[in-house]
Structure formats: structure tokens, C-alpha cells
């Protein structure tokens, strides 16, 4: 059993998203004196708001202020609440310290009962790899909890265990830099980093801070643990003095040809997943069966339909230029690219050779036109429309049988959509409507 004591401790949870709600329910069940800081309490789910009221839990709305943290010993932020923004709000205590800022994942990890953890991070590919790893472990007849950044907070598992849910044989966690930055004791038995490229620089101070947050995954490992890295990250193993047994991914391996996943990079993801799953006994035959049965994850190179001989693919999760590089490399047919949205930075110039070899036209939409057009005009034909609907109509007119129309925005969605899921769902609806019209 964990010796991490939360009863009667004063804890502030920031944000009423899924991880915040899970953390708050768990803290309350453990007897903590908990409060919620939510800038827009009116947007909370009604059942959750009713539960808060019934339990007498204090809610502080609006912009966070120092007085909201008065007397607090521990702060659990939502993944989107940067440590750099929270820390200055925390009052200095008599000994000159401030309340500890701790990721929801870190808190829940401390409450596990010895379950071995596989932790997976990287700029791109981590959701697919996490899902594949869990599928391979389940093919080996193990009971698996899959969560973290992939959607189900670890706190939900811990609370379910308290309520009688059977213990997992293995816990598989997708972990973001946001979560890892405020993890201090998390120790996965198997840690994996797939890649690191420019991302989230609107959250992290610079690439050095972003990389250090990712590498925090390995900070508490020792020689009994395993660290799996892409060979391109070999220098990081030395720079961050990894103590675990380091294993490098074979990027030339194509071990699972029977799959519905698009692209050679997904073979790398599958090999990485198998390297982790094999530590717990999964065989290559079991992994191959899991790959054959695996359903591609929505919004990640998701094949939507073929209309008039043109393949339509939804990669709305492509929110960076590096993710666009991966997406385009997955195609061996001409691509009409749909891109645009809230630009997060990245090397648009550097991707031009790949555009020239893979893309016949770019149909931009929404924000970031001022970034894309100057960088790419002259390399490929570039057009722009305000809405995705119109850009898709233009892309459809440009595509011929044998082409692919690919939504790979290389941006965040927040110019026009709540999140990348809403953006991808809109694209899927538009394409399926096209398919119905042709039926």
C-alpha cells in the first residue's frame, strides 16, 4: 500500500477538465481539504457542479489570484496550466517555500499498489504506440489499464481500485511534457521516448525546457528498469545520465505488415510497442495478432472514405510541422493537403523538399495564412479559404483518381474549433456527406 498521505491536507485543484475532476474526486475520497479553481465554473458538467455543491467543496471562479491559494499545501494543475504561470501566484510560507505543484499523474502514481508502469512519451506517435502496447499486452491475456494523456486520468483508476475494481497487471500511460514537468517520483519500469521536435513553445520557455520535461520520464529509473529510445535521441541518454538499461528502436524494422495503419512510421510505433510489451511476456505472434485486429485511432491518419477514386484521410491530430512531415511521408500517392489554424511554430521552410515531392497542391483555410503562404508559395500551388468546408471543396476539385486529400493542419485548432477532435469530426462529416451524394 502507498504511504502517501493526503487526509486533511489542503489541496487546490486547477481546472475542471477530466483530469481535474478525477483528481478532485480522488482527493475528496481520501479526506483531503480540497478546493477547485476553475476560470469558467459555469461551463462545468452539471452533474459535477451538483456534486461539488452537495459535498460543500469550495469553487473559486475567474482569474486565479494569490488569495485562492491561501493555506494550500499542494497544487494539482490541469495539464494546460503551466508551472511558470502558477508558481508566482503561490504565497511564500514562513520557511520561504511555496506549495508543491504536482501533476495529477504523479499524485495518482504515488497511490498505486505496486502495479508496474509503462510510460510512453514523444512529440508524435505516442497515442498510437500506447494503444498498440496495451493491445499487445491484452493479447498476452494480461489485465491492462491504459490512460494518462490518452484520455483516462490515472486518478480514475486509483479511485476505481478503492471501489473494488480488479488490479491491473500492467499500467500503460501516455505522458505529455505538461504532465511530466511536475512529476518528481514517477518511476516507470519501462519508459519510452519516441521522438522530440519543436512543440508547445507557447507553454515551455524553450526547447531545452521542453526536452527536459520529456526526459523527466527517466529521472527516477535505475538499473532494474528499461529505457527505450529512438536512435536519433542517443545523445540524450548521456546528457540526462540515464541509469536504466537503454534499448534503441530499430527504425528499419517492418515487423507487422498485416495492419490497417497507414505509413512506415506506424511500423516503428508498433516495434516500439512490442519492445515494451515483450518485457511482460508478450510474444511476437501475439503482437502480430494485435496489429491485425487493431482499429486505427480517430484523427491520426484515419482513412475516412474513397470518393471518385480519391482517398480522404483525417490527420487532425497533426498539430505541428514535424507531425506534418511524418504524415506526408506515409503516402506513396500524390497528396492535396489541407492545412491551417493556430500556428504553434516550426520550420515551414525546411519541409519544402517534402512538399515538392509529395504534394500537388495546398488548400489552406482559417488562421496562419500569413505563415504558410509566404513560406510555401512557389514550391507548390497554394490557395486559401476562410472555412474548411470551402477548402475541402477546392481540394476535391484539384484531386484526381489515385490522389489523396489529407487533412494534416500542422497547427492547433483553436482559431475555429474547440479542439482537434472537433476539427477532425467536421472533416469526417463533410467527407461522408460527399460519399452519400455519390451513392
Short mmCIF file of C-alpha atoms in Angstrom, two decimals:
data_model
loop_
_atom_site.label_atom_id
_atom_site.label_comp_id
_atom_site.label_asym_id
_atom_site.label_seq_id
_atom_site.Cartn_x
_atom_site.Cartn_y
_atom_site.Cartn_z
CA UNK A 1 0.00 0.00 0.00
CA UNK A 2 1.12 3.58 -0.61
CA UNK A 3 2.37 5.65 2.32
CA UNK A 4 1.48 8.91 0.54
CA UNK A 5 -0.87 10.65 2.98
CA UNK A 6 -3.46 13.14 1.75
CA UNK A 7 -6.03 13.09 4.55
CA UNK A 8 -6.69 16.60 5.93
CA UNK A 9 -4.09 18.17 3.61
CA UNK A 10 -5.19 21.40 1.94
CA UNK A 11 -5.09 20.88 -1.81
CA UNK A 12 -6.02 23.15 -4.70
CA UNK A 13 -7.03 21.55 -8.00
CA UNK A 14 -6.76 23.86 -11.01
CA UNK A 15 -9.21 23.22 -13.83
CA UNK A 16 -12.39 21.14 -14.09
CA UNK A 17 -11.38 19.15 -17.14
CA UNK A 18 -11.40 15.38 -16.93
CA UNK A 19 -8.07 15.09 -15.07
CA UNK A 20 -9.07 17.85 -12.64
CA UNK A 21 -12.42 16.24 -11.92
CA UNK A 22 -10.77 12.86 -11.38
CA UNK A 23 -8.12 14.31 -9.09
CA UNK A 24 -10.72 16.20 -7.07
CA UNK A 25 -12.97 13.18 -6.59
CA UNK A 26 -10.00 11.06 -5.50
CA UNK A 27 -8.67 13.70 -3.11
CA UNK A 28 -12.09 14.13 -1.56
CA UNK A 29 -12.43 10.36 -1.11
CA UNK A 30 -9.06 10.33 0.65
CA UNK A 31 -10.12 13.00 3.10
CA UNK A 32 -8.21 15.96 1.72
CA UNK A 33 -9.41 19.51 2.34
CA UNK A 34 -9.78 20.27 -1.35
CA UNK A 35 -10.81 23.33 -3.35
CA UNK A 36 -11.32 23.86 -7.07
CA UNK A 37 -10.02 26.78 -9.11
CA UNK A 38 -11.93 26.99 -12.39
CA UNK A 39 -11.92 30.14 -14.51
CA UNK A 40 -15.30 29.32 -16.06
CA UNK A 41 -17.31 27.39 -13.46
CA UNK A 42 -20.48 27.92 -15.49
CA UNK A 43 -19.05 25.58 -18.17
CA UNK A 44 -18.61 22.62 -15.80
CA UNK A 45 -20.72 19.49 -16.35
CA UNK A 46 -23.99 19.86 -14.45
CA UNK A 47 -23.62 16.59 -12.55
CA UNK A 48 -20.14 17.53 -11.39
CA UNK A 49 -21.25 21.01 -10.31
CA UNK A 50 -24.10 19.43 -8.35
CA UNK A 51 -21.67 17.01 -6.67
CA UNK A 52 -19.36 19.87 -5.67
CA UNK A 53 -22.30 21.70 -4.13
CA UNK A 54 -23.58 18.63 -2.30
CA UNK A 55 -20.12 17.91 -0.85
CA UNK A 56 -19.55 21.54 0.13
CA UNK A 57 -16.38 21.88 -1.93
CA UNK A 58 -15.26 25.48 -2.46
CA UNK A 59 -15.03 26.71 -6.06
CA UNK A 60 -13.06 29.83 -6.98
CA UNK A 61 -14.01 31.23 -10.38
CA UNK A 62 -12.40 33.81 -12.66
CA UNK A 63 -8.71 34.55 -13.00
CA UNK A 64 -6.55 32.75 -10.44
CA UNK A 65 -5.32 35.02 -7.66
CA UNK A 66 -2.85 34.55 -4.76
CA UNK A 67 -5.65 34.55 -2.19
CA UNK A 68 -7.13 31.46 -3.86
CA UNK A 69 -4.05 29.54 -2.72
CA UNK A 70 -4.00 30.77 0.89
CA UNK A 71 -3.08 27.93 3.24
CA UNK A 72 -2.71 25.41 0.42
CA UNK A 73 -0.03 22.72 0.80
CA UNK A 74 -0.35 21.06 -2.60
CA UNK A 75 -1.48 22.25 -6.05
CA UNK A 76 -2.71 19.82 -8.75
CA UNK A 77 -2.86 21.76 -12.06
CA UNK A 78 -4.69 20.84 -15.22
CA UNK A 79 -2.21 19.77 -17.91
CA UNK A 80 -2.70 23.12 -19.67
CA UNK A 81 -1.84 25.23 -16.61
CA UNK A 82 1.86 25.95 -16.89
CA UNK A 83 4.00 25.74 -13.78
CA UNK A 84 5.63 29.04 -14.74
CA UNK A 85 2.25 30.78 -14.56
CA UNK A 86 1.10 29.14 -11.32
CA UNK A 87 4.23 29.40 -9.19
CA UNK A 88 4.27 33.22 -8.88
CA UNK A 89 0.71 33.09 -7.51
CA UNK A 90 1.65 30.80 -4.62
CA UNK A 91 2.23 32.70 -1.35
CA UNK A 92 5.58 32.31 0.34
CA UNK A 93 5.38 30.38 3.58
CA UNK A 94 7.26 31.18 6.75
CA UNK A 95 10.17 28.97 5.76
CA UNK A 96 10.49 30.68 2.38
CA UNK A 97 8.96 27.82 0.39
CA UNK A 98 5.78 27.62 -1.66
CA UNK A 99 3.16 24.89 -2.01
CA UNK A 100 4.27 21.94 -4.12
CA UNK A 101 2.95 21.78 -7.69
CA UNK A 102 2.26 18.16 -8.61
CA UNK A 103 0.84 16.60 -11.76
CA UNK A 104 -2.37 14.60 -11.33
CA UNK A 105 -0.46 11.64 -12.76
CA UNK A 106 2.27 11.98 -10.14
CA UNK A 107 -0.28 12.11 -7.33
CA UNK A 108 -2.08 9.01 -8.60
CA UNK A 109 1.21 7.17 -9.22
CA UNK A 110 2.07 7.60 -5.53
CA UNK A 111 -1.19 5.84 -4.68
CA UNK A 112 -0.61 2.74 -6.80
CA UNK A 113 -0.15 -0.62 -5.09
CA UNK A 114 2.92 -1.88 -6.90
CA UNK A 115 1.47 -2.16 -10.40
CA UNK A 116 4.30 -1.98 -12.96
CA UNK A 117 4.08 1.03 -15.27
CA UNK A 118 4.97 1.52 -18.93
CA UNK A 119 5.36 5.24 -19.62
CA UNK A 120 5.34 6.48 -23.22
CA UNK A 121 6.13 9.98 -24.41
CA UNK A 122 7.27 11.81 -27.55
CA UNK A 123 6.22 14.71 -29.68
CA UNK A 124 4.23 12.49 -32.03
CA UNK A 125 3.08 8.88 -32.23
CA UNK A 126 2.60 8.33 -28.51
CA UNK A 127 -1.17 7.72 -28.58
CA UNK A 128 -0.94 5.06 -31.29
CA UNK A 129 2.07 3.45 -29.61
CA UNK A 130 0.35 3.44 -26.22
CA UNK A 131 -2.78 1.85 -27.68
CA UNK A 132 -0.75 -0.75 -29.58
CA UNK A 133 1.27 -1.63 -26.49
CA UNK A 134 -1.90 -2.20 -24.48
CA UNK A 135 -3.42 -4.30 -27.29
CA UNK A 136 -0.30 -6.49 -27.39
CA UNK A 137 -0.34 -6.97 -23.61
CA UNK A 138 -4.05 -7.87 -23.74
CA UNK A 139 -3.29 -10.38 -26.49
CA UNK A 140 -0.99 -11.97 -23.89
CA UNK A 141 -4.03 -12.22 -21.56
CA UNK A 142 -2.88 -9.53 -19.15
CA UNK A 143 -5.26 -7.11 -17.43
CA UNK A 144 -4.23 -3.62 -18.57
CA UNK A 145 -5.14 -0.10 -17.54
CA UNK A 146 -4.48 2.40 -20.33
CA UNK A 147 -4.59 6.08 -19.54
CA UNK A 148 -2.80 9.33 -18.80
CA UNK A 149 -2.73 11.81 -21.64
CA UNK A 150 -4.61 9.35 -23.83
CA UNK A 151 -7.86 10.30 -22.13
CA UNK A 152 -8.44 8.41 -18.87
CA UNK A 153 -6.67 10.00 -15.89
CA UNK A 154 -4.73 7.66 -13.64
CA UNK A 155 -6.73 9.03 -10.69
CA UNK A 156 -9.84 7.36 -12.15
CA UNK A 157 -8.06 4.00 -11.97
CA UNK A 158 -6.91 4.59 -8.38
CA UNK A 159 -10.42 5.58 -7.28
CA UNK A 160 -11.91 2.57 -9.09
CA UNK A 161 -9.45 0.31 -7.27
CA UNK A 162 -10.64 1.75 -3.95
CA UNK A 163 -14.17 0.83 -5.03
CA UNK A 164 -13.29 -2.78 -5.82
CA UNK A 165 -12.18 -2.81 -9.47
CA UNK A 166 -9.61 -5.58 -10.04
CA UNK A 167 -5.95 -4.61 -10.02
CA UNK A 168 -4.22 -4.21 -13.39
CA UNK A 169 -1.28 -6.45 -14.26
CA UNK A 170 0.29 -3.54 -16.14
CA UNK A 171 -0.46 0.20 -16.22
CA UNK A 172 0.28 1.80 -19.60
CA UNK A 173 0.45 5.59 -19.58
CA UNK A 174 0.76 8.10 -22.37
CA UNK A 175 2.54 11.09 -20.83
CA UNK A 176 2.84 14.66 -22.12
CA UNK A 177 5.51 17.20 -21.31
CA UNK A 178 2.83 19.12 -19.37
CA UNK A 179 2.34 16.16 -17.04
CA UNK A 180 5.97 15.11 -16.80
CA UNK A 181 7.25 18.57 -15.89
CA UNK A 182 5.65 18.32 -12.44
CA UNK A 183 6.35 14.62 -11.84
CA UNK A 184 9.07 14.13 -9.24
CA UNK A 185 8.95 10.45 -8.18
CA UNK A 186 7.20 8.74 -11.12
CA UNK A 187 9.22 5.63 -11.97
CA UNK A 188 8.02 3.53 -14.90
CA UNK A 189 9.52 0.08 -15.15
CA UNK A 190 9.63 0.69 -18.90
CA UNK A 191 9.99 4.26 -20.16
CA UNK A 192 9.84 5.13 -23.84
CA UNK A 193 10.52 8.31 -25.80
CA UNK A 194 9.71 8.11 -29.49
CA UNK A 195 10.94 11.50 -30.74
CA UNK A 196 11.44 15.12 -29.73
CA UNK A 197 10.77 18.02 -32.08
CA UNK A 198 9.72 21.63 -31.74
CA UNK A 199 6.34 21.83 -30.00
CA UNK A 200 4.46 23.57 -27.19
CA UNK A 201 6.78 26.55 -27.17
CA UNK A 202 3.75 28.64 -26.21
CA UNK A 203 3.84 26.67 -22.94
CA UNK A 204 7.52 25.89 -22.37
CA UNK A 205 10.16 28.60 -22.23
CA UNK A 206 12.27 26.97 -24.95
CA UNK A 207 13.26 23.64 -26.49
CA UNK A 208 15.65 22.92 -23.62
CA UNK A 209 12.81 23.12 -21.10
CA UNK A 210 10.51 21.06 -23.34
CA UNK A 211 13.16 18.35 -23.79
CA UNK A 212 13.96 18.28 -20.07
CA UNK A 213 10.27 17.80 -19.31
CA UNK A 214 10.11 14.83 -21.67
CA UNK A 215 13.27 13.30 -20.20
CA UNK A 216 11.81 13.56 -16.69
CA UNK A 217 10.18 10.23 -17.60
CA UNK A 218 13.52 8.52 -16.91
CA UNK A 219 14.72 10.57 -13.94
CA UNK A 220 13.76 8.07 -11.23
CA UNK A 221 14.58 4.86 -13.08
CA UNK A 222 17.50 2.68 -12.03
CA UNK A 223 19.39 -0.27 -13.47
CA UNK A 224 16.42 -2.59 -12.89
CA UNK A 225 14.34 -0.54 -15.33
CA UNK A 226 14.34 -0.18 -19.12
CA UNK A 227 14.51 2.96 -21.25
CA UNK A 228 13.53 2.67 -24.92
CA UNK A 229 14.70 5.48 -27.20
CA UNK A 230 14.80 6.27 -30.86
CA UNK A 231 18.45 6.09 -32.01
CA UNK A 232 18.23 9.75 -33.00
CA UNK A 233 17.97 10.55 -29.27
CA UNK A 234 21.07 8.62 -28.20
CA UNK A 235 22.81 11.81 -27.10
CA UNK A 236 20.00 12.50 -24.61
CA UNK A 237 20.75 9.24 -22.80
CA UNK A 238 24.19 10.61 -21.96
CA UNK A 239 23.11 14.21 -21.42
CA UNK A 240 20.47 13.19 -18.87
CA UNK A 241 22.59 10.39 -17.32
CA UNK A 242 20.02 7.63 -17.74
CA UNK A 243 20.53 4.88 -15.17
CA UNK A 244 18.12 2.39 -16.75
CA UNK A 245 19.14 -0.23 -19.30
CA UNK A 246 18.90 1.65 -22.58
CA UNK A 247 17.50 -0.05 -25.67
CA UNK A 248 17.27 1.62 -29.06
CA UNK A 249 14.43 1.20 -31.53
CA UNK A 250 15.28 -0.37 -34.90
CA UNK A 251 13.90 2.19 -37.34
CA UNK A 252 14.41 -0.17 -40.30
CA UNK A 253 12.22 -2.89 -38.85
CA UNK A 254 8.95 -3.59 -40.64
CA UNK A 255 7.75 -6.35 -38.33
CA UNK A 256 3.98 -6.25 -38.74
CA UNK A 257 2.97 -5.87 -42.40
CA UNK A 258 -0.61 -7.06 -41.80
CA UNK A 259 -2.20 -3.88 -40.47
CA UNK A 260 -4.73 -1.18 -41.31
CA UNK A 261 -2.36 1.52 -40.06
CA UNK A 262 -1.04 3.88 -42.74
CA UNK A 263 2.67 4.68 -43.06
CA UNK A 264 6.11 3.30 -42.26
CA UNK A 265 6.23 5.38 -39.07
CA UNK A 266 3.46 3.20 -37.67
CA UNK A 267 5.71 0.18 -38.15
CA UNK A 268 8.23 2.00 -35.93
CA UNK A 269 5.46 2.68 -33.41
CA UNK A 270 4.47 -0.98 -33.49
CA UNK A 271 8.05 -2.16 -32.97
CA UNK A 272 8.42 0.25 -30.04
CA UNK A 273 5.16 -1.03 -28.55
CA UNK A 274 6.34 -4.62 -28.91
CA UNK A 275 9.69 -3.84 -27.27
CA UNK A 276 7.77 -2.65 -24.20
CA UNK A 277 5.12 -5.39 -24.24
CA UNK A 278 7.74 -8.13 -24.62
CA UNK A 279 9.20 -7.16 -21.23
CA UNK A 280 5.97 -8.53 -19.76
CA UNK A 281 5.98 -11.72 -21.83
CA UNK A 282 4.07 -10.79 -24.98
CA UNK A 283 5.28 -12.82 -27.95
CA UNK A 284 5.79 -11.56 -31.49
CA UNK A 285 2.92 -13.77 -32.67
CA UNK A 286 0.62 -12.18 -30.07
CA UNK A 287 1.81 -8.74 -31.12
CA UNK A 288 1.15 -9.54 -34.79
CA UNK A 289 -2.38 -10.67 -33.94
CA UNK A 290 -2.97 -7.44 -32.05
CA UNK A 291 -1.74 -5.46 -35.06
CA UNK A 292 -4.03 -7.31 -37.46
CA UNK A 293 -7.03 -6.58 -35.25
CA UNK A 294 -6.07 -3.01 -34.34
CA UNK A 295 -8.51 -0.29 -35.41
CA UNK A 296 -6.78 2.95 -36.44
CA UNK A 297 -7.32 5.73 -33.91
CA UNK A 298 -9.58 8.58 -34.92
CA UNK A 299 -7.88 11.73 -36.22
CA UNK A 300 -4.50 10.02 -36.67
CA UNK A 301 -4.07 9.19 -40.36
CA UNK A 302 -7.61 7.85 -40.25
CA UNK A 303 -8.92 6.65 -43.60
CA UNK A 304 -12.42 8.13 -43.97
CA UNK A 305 -13.57 7.15 -47.45
CA UNK A 306 -12.69 6.80 -51.11
CA UNK A 307 -14.76 9.16 -53.24
CA UNK A 308 -14.39 9.16 -57.04
CA UNK A 309 -11.13 7.23 -56.72
CA UNK A 310 -9.63 9.74 -54.25
CA UNK A 311 -8.62 8.68 -50.75
CA UNK A 312 -9.70 11.06 -47.95
CA UNK A 313 -7.61 10.89 -44.75
CA UNK A 314 -8.17 12.64 -41.42
CA UNK A 315 -4.98 13.53 -39.53
CA UNK A 316 -6.45 16.36 -37.46
CA UNK A 317 -4.13 15.36 -34.60
CA UNK A 318 -1.31 16.69 -36.81
CA UNK A 319 -0.76 19.92 -34.87
CA UNK A 320 2.94 20.54 -35.62
CA UNK A 321 5.16 20.85 -38.67
CA UNK A 322 7.06 17.75 -37.59
CA UNK A 323 3.80 15.78 -37.44
CA UNK A 324 3.09 17.01 -40.98
CA UNK A 325 6.45 15.65 -42.08
CA UNK A 326 5.51 12.25 -40.67
CA UNK A 327 2.05 12.35 -42.26
CA UNK A 328 3.27 13.24 -45.75
CA UNK A 329 5.98 10.57 -45.60
CA UNK A 330 3.27 7.96 -45.06
CA UNK A 331 1.90 8.43 -48.62
CA UNK A 332 3.13 6.91 -51.86
CA UNK A 333 0.47 8.75 -53.91
CA UNK A 334 0.05 12.46 -54.77
CA UNK A 335 -1.44 14.49 -51.92
CA UNK A 336 -3.72 17.51 -51.91
CA UNK A 337 -3.02 18.96 -48.49
CA UNK A 338 -5.49 20.77 -46.24
CA UNK A 339 -3.60 22.91 -43.69
CA UNK A 340 -4.21 25.91 -41.46
CA UNK A 341 -5.24 27.00 -38.00
CA UNK A 342 -3.46 28.48 -34.98
CA UNK A 343 0.24 28.18 -35.84
CA UNK A 344 2.44 26.89 -33.00
CA UNK A 345 5.79 27.44 -34.69
CA UNK A 346 8.02 25.12 -36.68
CA UNK A 347 10.26 25.00 -39.73
CA UNK A 348 7.96 25.64 -42.70
CA UNK A 349 10.94 26.31 -44.94
CA UNK A 350 12.61 23.04 -44.06
CA UNK A 351 9.62 20.95 -45.11
CA UNK A 352 9.53 22.37 -48.64
CA UNK A 353 11.50 19.49 -50.26
CA UNK A 354 8.93 17.04 -48.91
CA UNK A 355 6.11 19.23 -50.22
CA UNK A 356 7.74 19.34 -53.64
CA UNK A 357 7.99 15.54 -53.81
CA UNK A 358 4.66 14.55 -52.22
CA UNK A 359 2.15 17.40 -52.56
CA UNK A 360 0.46 18.54 -55.77
CA UNK A 361 -1.41 21.44 -54.13
CA UNK A 362 -2.10 23.00 -50.73
CA UNK A 363 -5.59 24.21 -49.81
CA UNK A 364 -5.19 26.49 -46.79
CA UNK A 365 -8.04 27.55 -44.55
CA UNK A 366 -8.54 29.63 -41.44
CA UNK A 367 -5.75 31.33 -39.49
CA UNK A 368 -1.97 31.20 -40.11
CA UNK A 369 -2.29 32.11 -43.78
CA UNK A 370 0.42 34.72 -43.17
CA UNK A 371 2.83 31.94 -42.15
CA UNK A 372 2.07 29.29 -44.77
CA UNK A 373 1.61 31.33 -47.94
CA UNK A 374 4.96 33.17 -47.93
CA UNK A 375 6.83 30.01 -46.97
CA UNK A 376 5.27 27.61 -49.50
CA UNK A 377 4.14 29.67 -52.50
CA UNK A 378 6.41 28.92 -55.43
CA UNK A 379 7.10 25.38 -54.20
CA UNK A 380 3.54 24.10 -54.69
CA UNK A 381 0.29 25.81 -55.74
CA UNK A 382 -1.28 27.36 -52.63
CA UNK A 383 -4.86 28.61 -52.23
CA UNK A 384 -6.74 29.93 -49.20
CA UNK A 385 -10.31 29.89 -47.96
CA UNK A 386 -11.74 31.09 -44.66
CA UNK A 387 -13.56 27.84 -43.84
CA UNK A 388 -12.57 24.18 -44.03
CA UNK A 389 -15.77 23.43 -45.99
CA UNK A 390 -14.66 25.66 -48.87
CA UNK A 391 -11.06 24.48 -48.75
CA UNK A 392 -12.23 20.87 -48.95
CA UNK A 393 -14.41 21.69 -51.96
CA UNK A 394 -11.37 23.23 -53.63
CA UNK A 395 -9.20 20.21 -52.75
CA UNK A 396 -11.83 17.88 -54.18
CA UNK A 397 -11.78 19.79 -57.45
CA UNK A 398 -7.97 19.57 -57.61
CA UNK A 399 -7.74 15.84 -56.84
CA UNK A 400 -7.91 13.11 -59.49
CA UNK A 401 -8.31 9.34 -59.10
CA UNK A 402 -5.25 7.91 -57.35
CA UNK A 403 -4.67 11.05 -55.25
CA UNK A 404 -5.19 11.52 -51.54
CA UNK A 405 -6.82 14.51 -49.88
CA UNK A 406 -5.17 14.80 -46.50
CA UNK A 407 -6.28 16.94 -43.57
CA UNK A 408 -2.97 17.50 -41.76
CA UNK A 409 -3.24 21.07 -40.47
CA UNK A 410 0.20 21.38 -38.78
CA UNK A 411 -1.49 23.75 -36.32
CA UNK A 412 -3.66 23.91 -33.25
CA UNK A 413 -7.39 24.05 -33.94
CA UNK A 414 -8.35 26.97 -31.72
CA UNK A 415 -8.96 29.52 -34.46
CA UNK A 416 -12.25 27.84 -35.41
CA UNK A 417 -12.67 24.67 -33.33
CA UNK A 418 -12.78 23.67 -29.67
CA UNK A 419 -10.05 21.09 -30.23
CA UNK A 420 -8.52 18.83 -32.88
CA UNK A 421 -11.29 16.28 -32.30
CA UNK A 422 -13.99 18.77 -33.30
CA UNK A 423 -11.92 19.72 -36.35
CA UNK A 424 -11.47 16.10 -37.40
CA UNK A 425 -15.13 15.28 -36.76
CA UNK A 426 -16.15 18.18 -39.02
CA UNK A 427 -13.86 16.93 -41.77
CA UNK A 428 -15.23 13.38 -41.41
CA UNK A 429 -18.81 14.64 -41.66
CA UNK A 430 -18.03 16.66 -44.78
CA UNK A 431 -16.35 13.70 -46.48
CA UNK A 432 -19.09 11.22 -45.57
CA UNK A 433 -21.66 13.65 -46.93
CA UNK A 434 -19.69 13.74 -50.19
CA UNK A 435 -19.73 9.94 -50.25
CA UNK A 436 -23.51 9.87 -49.71
CA UNK A 437 -24.03 12.34 -52.54
CA UNK A 438 -22.18 9.98 -54.90
CA UNK A 439 -24.08 6.88 -53.77
#
